Structure formats: C-alpha cells, structure tokens
C-alpha cells in the first residue's frame, strides 16, 4: 500500500510542478485548473504514506517534502478565494436602484436541449442583463421570449460553440460584435445606460480553452483577455467584463489580466463559486467570471441552480456608488507586467495566423 500512496503522491507532485513551465501548450496549462483536486490527492497520499511507512529511504524524505510543498502551494493559490481572505470588493453601502445593475451569465451547453430549466432560472432571477454563450440558432429560438422582457439585444448565434446572446432591460449604446483574435470567436462590446442615465461599458467574452479538441495552446485565450484588459485600463468610465473565460480564478493569466485592466474580482474573500463541471461535484472549477472597475460595490453574488448544462449560471448585482473608486484599490502594475502582456498578445495573434 505504501507504493500506491507514493505513486499517487508522485502524480500530484508532477502535476503541481508542470504549470511552472512557461508555455501555453494545453497539456501543461490544463493543470492550472484542478488545484483543489491535486491538493486533495496530495493530502491523501501524505496521510496514507505515513500510515504505511516503515523504515524510510532518504528519497522518501524528499518525496514527503515535495508533497508538503504541493499542498502548501495549492493552498496559497486558492486562499484568496476563501472567506478567510480580505474581500477585494466592498459590500454596497445602500444601493440606489437607479444605479444598480444585475447580470446573469450562463454557458448553456450547445447540445443541451432542455431550455425550459434555464428559462425558469432566468425568470426567477429576473436580471437586468442576460448573457448566454455557446448558443446556436436553436437556442436563439428557445430564448426568444427574453427579446420581449429584455428588448435591447445583441444576437450572435453560431453553430461552432461560440455563439453569444445578450438581452438587456437597460438601453444598449454603440453595440458591436468583434472578433479580437480568432475569426470564429466573437465578443460583444457595448455601453449600458443605467436607469439613472449613467453609461457603463460592458464586455462579454468566451475565448477558446486550451484543450486538444479546441485549441492546442492557451495563447489565443490569453491574448483575448489581455487585449480587453488593456482597453479597459484606458477607459475613464465604469466597466464590467464577464463571461465564460475558460480560465480559472487563480491562473497567472487571470492575475495578469487584473493587473493590466485594473478591474476587481468580487469573489476574492468570498468563495470559489465553481461553475464547471456541473455534473461532477468532485471536478469543479471557477471558469465563469465577472470583473468590474473600482466604481462598483457588490450587492449580491450567487451561483444558480442546475440547468442541464455542464456549467451553472451565475447571478451578480452591482451598485455604482459615489466614492467607491477612492476606497477600493486596483492591483499595482509594473512595466515588466505590461511588457509581458504585450508579448502574450503578440504571441496569441501570431499563433492564430
């Protein structure tokens, strides 16, 4: 049995070390995702090893040290997304309805044909804005009722798994569908007029994941996130970026995106809010994200019920409040990080060509 625990512990060590390799190759980047799962395997291996340990070879002491490192490292990466950490976004201090915005976002799973579940969840949440991704023409027809309740819309159904449908009760201004990095992967860029008349910028994204059936490298995904990040940094108005980003909260690219964009993550200090995979409780990651500028405070964030997809929907309500930008801090950015972001954008565009 000791050999078994050494074997699974060694696997945990290898999958911990692999993401340190500076490459976008999917077989490396995929191990950015299951940090909680790898840490759990490492803990089981460590306990099992000591239960069955007899006389230890010096190499086994090295093995134990690497296991402890793996557990500590993963705990360090996950810690910001636990209630033990300090929140990055303050709670609302008395939201004014005219300056609030509620958003629901969901990856419907294009082949999912149980649209009724999703419609019930959306009706119950009653958000100001609905974003549904991985939507084809069938899904556009199924969600047509929201064209009445949410009359402002941007509809980009596609049969390749990267369609996007955006419905809004609030007025949309200067709506655009852009293909930032890949010609078949759209993003929606618009402004939203709140009930108070104030305009905010909204960016809706769904880049390809680094996975053999989708993309060999994370470079195009990283480039799309960072292109939007650099754009939002230059904006003077409040901004929200959200969608299925096919990246986890604790990845380096996610961290670099926050640094480059100046946007905040309301999950920090509150929870993981794992949205994928909805069918397997033991293999879940936070793939669906919302980031916003320092102008907003948080009213509510919650993961919604199962809708037949491999993703859970997420609902979030934000409040645009005077003074928030002076009491919440962006992550500081260095010239080295800005240069690195430029290099990743260049790499993503080059790989796509």
Short mmCIF file of C-alpha atoms in Angstrom, two decimals:
data_model
loop_
_atom_site.label_atom_id
_atom_site.label_comp_id
_atom_site.label_asym_id
_atom_site.label_seq_id
_atom_site.Cartn_x
_atom_site.Cartn_y
_atom_site.Cartn_z
CA UNK A 1 0.00 0.00 0.00
CA UNK A 2 2.88 2.37 0.65
CA UNK A 3 3.86 2.03 -3.02
CA UNK A 4 0.33 3.03 -4.04
CA UNK A 5 0.41 6.22 -1.97
CA UNK A 6 3.87 7.04 -3.28
CA UNK A 7 2.55 6.60 -6.83
CA UNK A 8 -0.46 8.92 -6.43
CA UNK A 9 1.65 11.37 -4.44
CA UNK A 10 4.22 11.45 -7.23
CA UNK A 11 1.43 12.19 -9.71
CA UNK A 12 0.28 15.09 -7.51
CA UNK A 13 3.85 16.43 -7.36
CA UNK A 14 4.33 16.24 -11.14
CA UNK A 15 1.01 17.97 -11.87
CA UNK A 16 1.90 20.67 -9.35
CA UNK A 17 5.26 21.36 -10.97
CA UNK A 18 4.15 21.21 -14.63
CA UNK A 19 2.31 24.60 -14.66
CA UNK A 20 5.56 26.33 -13.67
CA UNK A 21 6.78 25.67 -17.22
CA UNK A 22 6.35 28.96 -19.16
CA UNK A 23 4.42 27.57 -22.12
CA UNK A 24 0.89 27.84 -23.43
CA UNK A 25 0.76 24.19 -24.52
CA UNK A 26 -2.55 22.69 -23.40
CA UNK A 27 -1.03 19.61 -21.73
CA UNK A 28 0.75 21.97 -19.33
CA UNK A 29 -1.86 24.71 -18.92
CA UNK A 30 -4.64 22.24 -18.21
CA UNK A 31 -3.09 21.62 -14.79
CA UNK A 32 -3.73 25.24 -13.81
CA UNK A 33 -7.33 24.16 -13.32
CA UNK A 34 -7.58 21.32 -10.73
CA UNK A 35 -5.60 22.84 -7.86
CA UNK A 36 -8.13 21.82 -5.24
CA UNK A 37 -8.26 18.29 -6.63
CA UNK A 38 -4.46 17.96 -6.83
CA UNK A 39 -4.12 19.25 -3.27
CA UNK A 40 -6.70 16.70 -2.09
CA UNK A 41 -4.79 13.85 -3.74
CA UNK A 42 -1.55 15.10 -2.19
CA UNK A 43 -3.13 15.18 1.29
CA UNK A 44 -4.47 11.63 0.89
CA UNK A 45 -1.08 10.44 -0.35
CA UNK A 46 0.73 12.08 2.56
CA UNK A 47 -1.59 10.59 5.18
CA UNK A 48 -1.53 7.17 3.51
CA UNK A 49 2.24 7.20 3.26
CA UNK A 50 2.68 7.83 6.98
CA UNK A 51 0.10 5.18 7.88
CA UNK A 52 2.03 2.51 5.98
CA UNK A 53 5.53 3.89 6.42
CA UNK A 54 8.14 1.65 7.98
CA UNK A 55 11.82 2.36 7.50
CA UNK A 56 12.18 5.26 5.07
CA UNK A 57 14.81 5.72 2.38
CA UNK A 58 16.22 9.22 2.08
CA UNK A 59 14.45 9.62 -1.26
CA UNK A 60 11.17 9.15 0.55
CA UNK A 61 12.03 12.14 2.72
CA UNK A 62 12.40 14.16 -0.49
CA UNK A 63 9.03 12.78 -1.60
CA UNK A 64 7.40 13.94 1.66
CA UNK A 65 8.98 17.38 1.32
CA UNK A 66 7.65 17.77 -2.23
CA UNK A 67 4.20 16.64 -1.13
CA UNK A 68 4.17 19.25 1.64
CA UNK A 69 5.29 21.86 -0.89
CA UNK A 70 2.48 20.85 -3.27
CA UNK A 71 -0.18 21.09 -0.58
CA UNK A 72 1.15 24.43 0.67
CA UNK A 73 1.42 25.90 -2.83
CA UNK A 74 -2.11 24.95 -3.85
CA UNK A 75 -3.49 26.25 -0.54
CA UNK A 76 -1.67 29.54 -1.19
CA UNK A 77 -3.19 29.83 -4.67
CA UNK A 78 -6.73 29.00 -3.53
CA UNK A 79 -6.66 31.03 -0.28
CA UNK A 80 -7.72 34.39 -1.82
CA UNK A 81 -10.99 32.77 -2.90
CA UNK A 82 -11.98 31.72 0.59
CA UNK A 83 -13.85 33.73 3.24
CA UNK A 84 -10.59 33.83 5.23
CA UNK A 85 -9.08 36.36 2.81
CA UNK A 86 -9.82 40.07 2.69
CA UNK A 87 -12.50 40.91 0.10
CA UNK A 88 -11.28 42.82 -2.93
CA UNK A 89 -14.70 44.42 -3.44
CA UNK A 90 -16.64 46.20 -0.70
CA UNK A 91 -20.27 45.45 0.00
CA UNK A 92 -22.80 48.06 -1.10
CA UNK A 93 -23.43 50.87 1.36
CA UNK A 94 -27.05 51.43 0.48
CA UNK A 95 -27.54 50.90 -3.22
CA UNK A 96 -29.73 53.30 -5.16
CA UNK A 97 -31.93 51.30 -7.53
CA UNK A 98 -31.31 53.66 -10.45
CA UNK A 99 -27.56 52.99 -10.19
CA UNK A 100 -27.66 49.21 -9.80
CA UNK A 101 -27.23 46.58 -12.47
CA UNK A 102 -27.94 42.86 -12.16
CA UNK A 103 -26.39 40.38 -14.56
CA UNK A 104 -26.89 36.68 -15.20
CA UNK A 105 -24.45 34.71 -17.29
CA UNK A 106 -24.61 31.12 -18.40
CA UNK A 107 -22.93 28.68 -20.74
CA UNK A 108 -25.96 26.73 -21.97
CA UNK A 109 -24.00 23.76 -23.47
CA UNK A 110 -24.94 23.95 -27.13
CA UNK A 111 -26.14 20.32 -27.35
CA UNK A 112 -28.32 20.70 -24.24
CA UNK A 113 -31.95 20.59 -25.35
CA UNK A 114 -33.65 21.29 -22.00
CA UNK A 115 -34.14 25.00 -22.45
CA UNK A 116 -37.06 25.05 -20.03
CA UNK A 117 -34.82 24.65 -16.98
CA UNK A 118 -32.71 27.64 -17.97
CA UNK A 119 -35.74 29.80 -18.72
CA UNK A 120 -37.22 29.05 -15.31
CA UNK A 121 -33.98 30.02 -13.57
CA UNK A 122 -33.70 33.22 -15.59
CA UNK A 123 -37.29 34.21 -14.90
CA UNK A 124 -36.81 33.61 -11.19
CA UNK A 125 -33.59 35.66 -11.02
CA UNK A 126 -35.08 38.42 -13.21
CA UNK A 127 -31.74 40.10 -14.06
CA UNK A 128 -31.33 43.35 -15.95
CA UNK A 129 -28.92 41.68 -18.36
CA UNK A 130 -28.73 38.08 -19.59
CA UNK A 131 -25.67 36.67 -21.35
CA UNK A 132 -25.95 33.16 -22.79
CA UNK A 133 -22.94 31.65 -24.55
CA UNK A 134 -22.40 28.52 -26.61
CA UNK A 135 -25.73 29.38 -28.24
CA UNK A 136 -26.73 28.34 -31.75
CA UNK A 137 -29.83 29.19 -33.79
CA UNK A 138 -31.91 26.61 -31.86
CA UNK A 139 -31.07 28.35 -28.60
CA UNK A 140 -31.89 31.75 -30.09
CA UNK A 141 -35.37 30.44 -30.90
CA UNK A 142 -35.79 28.90 -27.45
CA UNK A 143 -34.82 32.12 -25.66
CA UNK A 144 -36.87 34.39 -27.92
CA UNK A 145 -39.25 35.25 -25.05
CA UNK A 146 -36.49 37.34 -23.48
CA UNK A 147 -36.49 39.57 -26.55
CA UNK A 148 -39.80 40.87 -25.14
CA UNK A 149 -38.83 41.20 -21.47
CA UNK A 150 -35.31 42.40 -22.37
CA UNK A 151 -35.89 44.35 -25.60
CA UNK A 152 -32.32 45.62 -26.09
CA UNK A 153 -30.24 42.81 -27.53
CA UNK A 154 -27.17 41.66 -29.41
CA UNK A 155 -27.66 38.26 -31.02
CA UNK A 156 -24.73 36.32 -32.44
CA UNK A 157 -25.82 32.66 -32.67
CA UNK A 158 -23.18 30.34 -34.07
CA UNK A 159 -23.01 26.59 -34.70
CA UNK A 160 -19.38 26.25 -33.57
CA UNK A 161 -19.99 26.50 -29.81
CA UNK A 162 -19.03 30.18 -29.58
CA UNK A 163 -22.36 31.89 -30.22
CA UNK A 164 -23.44 34.66 -27.83
CA UNK A 165 -26.86 36.07 -27.00
CA UNK A 166 -27.15 39.26 -24.94
CA UNK A 167 -30.52 40.52 -23.70
CA UNK A 168 -30.99 43.70 -21.67
CA UNK A 169 -33.79 45.61 -19.96
CA UNK A 170 -31.44 48.60 -19.95
CA UNK A 171 -30.64 50.54 -23.09
CA UNK A 172 -27.57 49.37 -25.01
CA UNK A 173 -25.47 52.01 -26.76
CA UNK A 174 -22.95 51.50 -29.59
CA UNK A 175 -23.32 47.71 -29.63
CA UNK A 176 -20.63 45.83 -31.55
CA UNK A 177 -19.66 42.22 -32.17
CA UNK A 178 -15.89 41.92 -32.53
CA UNK A 179 -13.56 39.05 -33.40
CA UNK A 180 -10.49 40.14 -31.48
CA UNK A 181 -8.09 37.23 -32.02
CA UNK A 182 -9.82 34.36 -33.81
CA UNK A 183 -12.17 34.86 -36.79
CA UNK A 184 -14.85 32.49 -35.43
CA UNK A 185 -14.75 33.55 -31.75
CA UNK A 186 -16.87 36.66 -31.14
CA UNK A 187 -17.05 39.06 -28.24
CA UNK A 188 -19.72 41.67 -27.52
CA UNK A 189 -18.73 45.27 -26.80
CA UNK A 190 -21.35 47.79 -25.75
CA UNK A 191 -22.29 50.51 -23.33
CA UNK A 192 -25.25 50.19 -20.99
CA UNK A 193 -27.34 53.12 -19.83
CA UNK A 194 -28.42 52.67 -16.21
CA UNK A 195 -31.84 53.87 -15.03
CA UNK A 196 -30.08 56.98 -13.68
CA UNK A 197 -28.83 57.78 -17.18
CA UNK A 198 -25.20 56.98 -16.42
CA UNK A 199 -23.29 54.96 -19.02
CA UNK A 200 -21.10 51.98 -18.21
CA UNK A 201 -19.02 49.83 -20.56
CA UNK A 202 -19.76 46.11 -20.88
CA UNK A 203 -17.53 43.46 -22.46
CA UNK A 204 -18.79 39.90 -22.94
CA UNK A 205 -16.19 37.21 -23.69
CA UNK A 206 -15.96 33.49 -24.39
CA UNK A 207 -12.46 32.61 -25.69
CA UNK A 208 -11.40 29.09 -26.64
CA UNK A 209 -9.99 26.89 -23.85
CA UNK A 210 -6.57 25.22 -24.07
CA UNK A 211 -7.83 21.71 -24.81
CA UNK A 212 -6.96 19.27 -27.61
CA UNK A 213 -10.44 19.37 -29.18
CA UNK A 214 -10.47 23.19 -29.12
CA UNK A 215 -7.03 24.83 -29.05
CA UNK A 216 -3.53 23.40 -28.69
CA UNK A 217 -2.33 26.48 -26.83
CA UNK A 218 -3.69 28.95 -24.29
CA UNK A 219 -2.08 31.80 -26.25
CA UNK A 220 -5.22 32.94 -28.19
CA UNK A 221 -7.31 32.83 -25.00
CA UNK A 222 -4.71 34.76 -23.04
CA UNK A 223 -4.34 37.31 -25.83
CA UNK A 224 -8.09 37.99 -25.98
CA UNK A 225 -8.31 38.55 -22.23
CA UNK A 226 -5.30 40.85 -22.23
CA UNK A 227 -6.44 42.86 -25.27
CA UNK A 228 -9.67 43.62 -23.41
CA UNK A 229 -7.74 44.22 -20.20
CA UNK A 230 -5.52 46.87 -21.80
CA UNK A 231 -8.53 48.52 -23.41
CA UNK A 232 -10.47 48.77 -20.15
CA UNK A 233 -7.45 50.23 -18.34
CA UNK A 234 -7.63 53.24 -20.65
CA UNK A 235 -11.35 53.82 -20.08
CA UNK A 236 -12.45 56.65 -17.82
CA UNK A 237 -15.95 55.26 -17.31
CA UNK A 238 -17.13 52.33 -15.14
CA UNK A 239 -16.66 48.97 -16.86
CA UNK A 240 -17.74 45.33 -16.45
CA UNK A 241 -16.12 42.33 -18.16
CA UNK A 242 -17.83 38.99 -17.88
CA UNK A 243 -18.48 35.59 -19.43
CA UNK A 244 -17.08 32.08 -19.67
CA UNK A 245 -13.37 32.91 -19.82
CA UNK A 246 -12.24 29.26 -19.90
CA UNK A 247 -9.65 30.06 -17.27
CA UNK A 248 -9.59 29.61 -13.51
CA UNK A 249 -9.50 32.39 -10.94
CA UNK A 250 -6.02 31.51 -9.68
CA UNK A 251 -4.23 31.22 -13.03
CA UNK A 252 -1.34 33.54 -13.79
CA UNK A 253 -3.14 34.90 -16.87
CA UNK A 254 -6.15 35.79 -14.75
CA UNK A 255 -3.86 37.55 -12.28
CA UNK A 256 -2.08 39.39 -15.11
CA UNK A 257 -5.45 40.39 -16.60
CA UNK A 258 -6.45 42.01 -13.32
CA UNK A 259 -3.14 43.84 -13.10
CA UNK A 260 -3.33 45.11 -16.69
CA UNK A 261 -7.03 46.01 -16.61
CA UNK A 262 -7.29 47.47 -13.11
CA UNK A 263 -10.51 45.51 -12.59
CA UNK A 264 -11.61 43.87 -9.35
CA UNK A 265 -12.89 40.35 -8.66
CA UNK A 266 -15.89 40.24 -6.29
CA UNK A 267 -15.20 36.56 -5.47
CA UNK A 268 -11.96 37.37 -3.67
CA UNK A 269 -12.57 36.91 0.04
CA UNK A 270 -15.97 35.33 -0.58
CA UNK A 271 -15.70 31.95 -2.27
CA UNK A 272 -14.73 29.89 -5.30
CA UNK A 273 -18.15 29.94 -6.99
CA UNK A 274 -17.22 26.88 -9.05
CA UNK A 275 -19.35 26.78 -12.19
CA UNK A 276 -17.89 23.86 -14.18
CA UNK A 277 -18.37 20.85 -14.31
CA UNK A 278 -21.99 20.89 -13.12
CA UNK A 279 -22.35 17.10 -13.43
CA UNK A 280 -19.29 16.13 -11.37
CA UNK A 281 -19.05 17.62 -7.88
CA UNK A 282 -15.51 16.31 -7.44
CA UNK A 283 -14.19 18.02 -10.58
CA UNK A 284 -15.34 21.63 -10.46
CA UNK A 285 -13.52 24.85 -11.29
CA UNK A 286 -14.42 28.58 -11.38
CA UNK A 287 -14.48 29.12 -15.17
CA UNK A 288 -17.20 31.78 -15.40
CA UNK A 289 -16.07 35.22 -14.28
CA UNK A 290 -17.12 38.79 -13.75
CA UNK A 291 -14.66 41.63 -13.20
CA UNK A 292 -15.53 45.28 -12.69
CA UNK A 293 -13.90 48.64 -12.18
CA UNK A 294 -13.43 50.28 -8.79
CA UNK A 295 -16.59 52.35 -9.31
CA UNK A 296 -18.86 49.49 -8.20
CA UNK A 297 -19.64 47.83 -4.90
CA UNK A 298 -21.21 44.41 -4.53
CA UNK A 299 -24.87 43.89 -3.67
CA UNK A 300 -25.18 40.15 -4.30
CA UNK A 301 -23.42 37.25 -5.99
CA UNK A 302 -24.71 33.69 -6.16
CA UNK A 303 -24.36 30.53 -8.19
CA UNK A 304 -27.75 29.49 -9.53
CA UNK A 305 -29.40 26.10 -9.94
CA UNK A 306 -28.53 23.36 -12.39
CA UNK A 307 -29.98 24.00 -15.88
CA UNK A 308 -28.95 20.86 -17.77
CA UNK A 309 -25.65 22.37 -18.91
CA UNK A 310 -22.12 21.47 -17.82
CA UNK A 311 -21.98 24.98 -16.32
CA UNK A 312 -24.01 26.52 -13.52
CA UNK A 313 -25.36 30.02 -14.20
CA UNK A 314 -24.17 32.91 -12.01
CA UNK A 315 -26.13 35.97 -10.87
CA UNK A 316 -24.49 39.14 -9.65
CA UNK A 317 -25.81 42.56 -8.72
CA UNK A 318 -23.56 45.61 -8.55
CA UNK A 319 -24.10 49.15 -7.34
CA UNK A 320 -22.44 52.18 -8.90
CA UNK A 321 -21.70 54.28 -5.81
CA UNK A 322 -20.03 57.68 -5.38
CA UNK A 323 -16.68 57.45 -3.64
CA UNK A 324 -16.18 53.74 -4.28
CA UNK A 325 -13.29 54.47 -6.66
CA UNK A 326 -11.43 56.22 -3.83
CA UNK A 327 -11.97 53.41 -1.30
CA UNK A 328 -11.17 50.36 -3.44
CA UNK A 329 -7.75 49.73 -4.90
CA UNK A 330 -6.63 48.35 -8.23
CA UNK A 331 -3.76 45.87 -8.19
CA UNK A 332 -0.49 47.72 -8.92
CA UNK A 333 1.07 47.08 -12.33
CA UNK A 334 4.76 47.11 -13.19
CA UNK A 335 6.37 47.93 -16.53
CA UNK A 336 7.56 44.32 -16.69
CA UNK A 337 3.98 43.06 -16.42
CA UNK A 338 2.75 45.47 -19.10
CA UNK A 339 5.55 44.29 -21.38
CA UNK A 340 4.66 40.66 -20.65
CA UNK A 341 1.03 41.35 -21.53
CA UNK A 342 2.11 42.87 -24.86
CA UNK A 343 4.23 39.81 -25.59
CA UNK A 344 1.34 37.45 -24.81
CA UNK A 345 -0.96 39.43 -27.09
CA UNK A 346 1.59 39.28 -29.88
CA UNK A 347 2.06 35.54 -29.33
CA UNK A 348 -1.69 34.90 -29.44
CA UNK A 349 -2.14 36.86 -32.66
CA UNK A 350 0.87 35.15 -34.24
CA UNK A 351 -0.35 31.65 -33.36
CA UNK A 352 -3.78 32.43 -34.77
CA UNK A 353 -2.24 33.46 -38.10
#
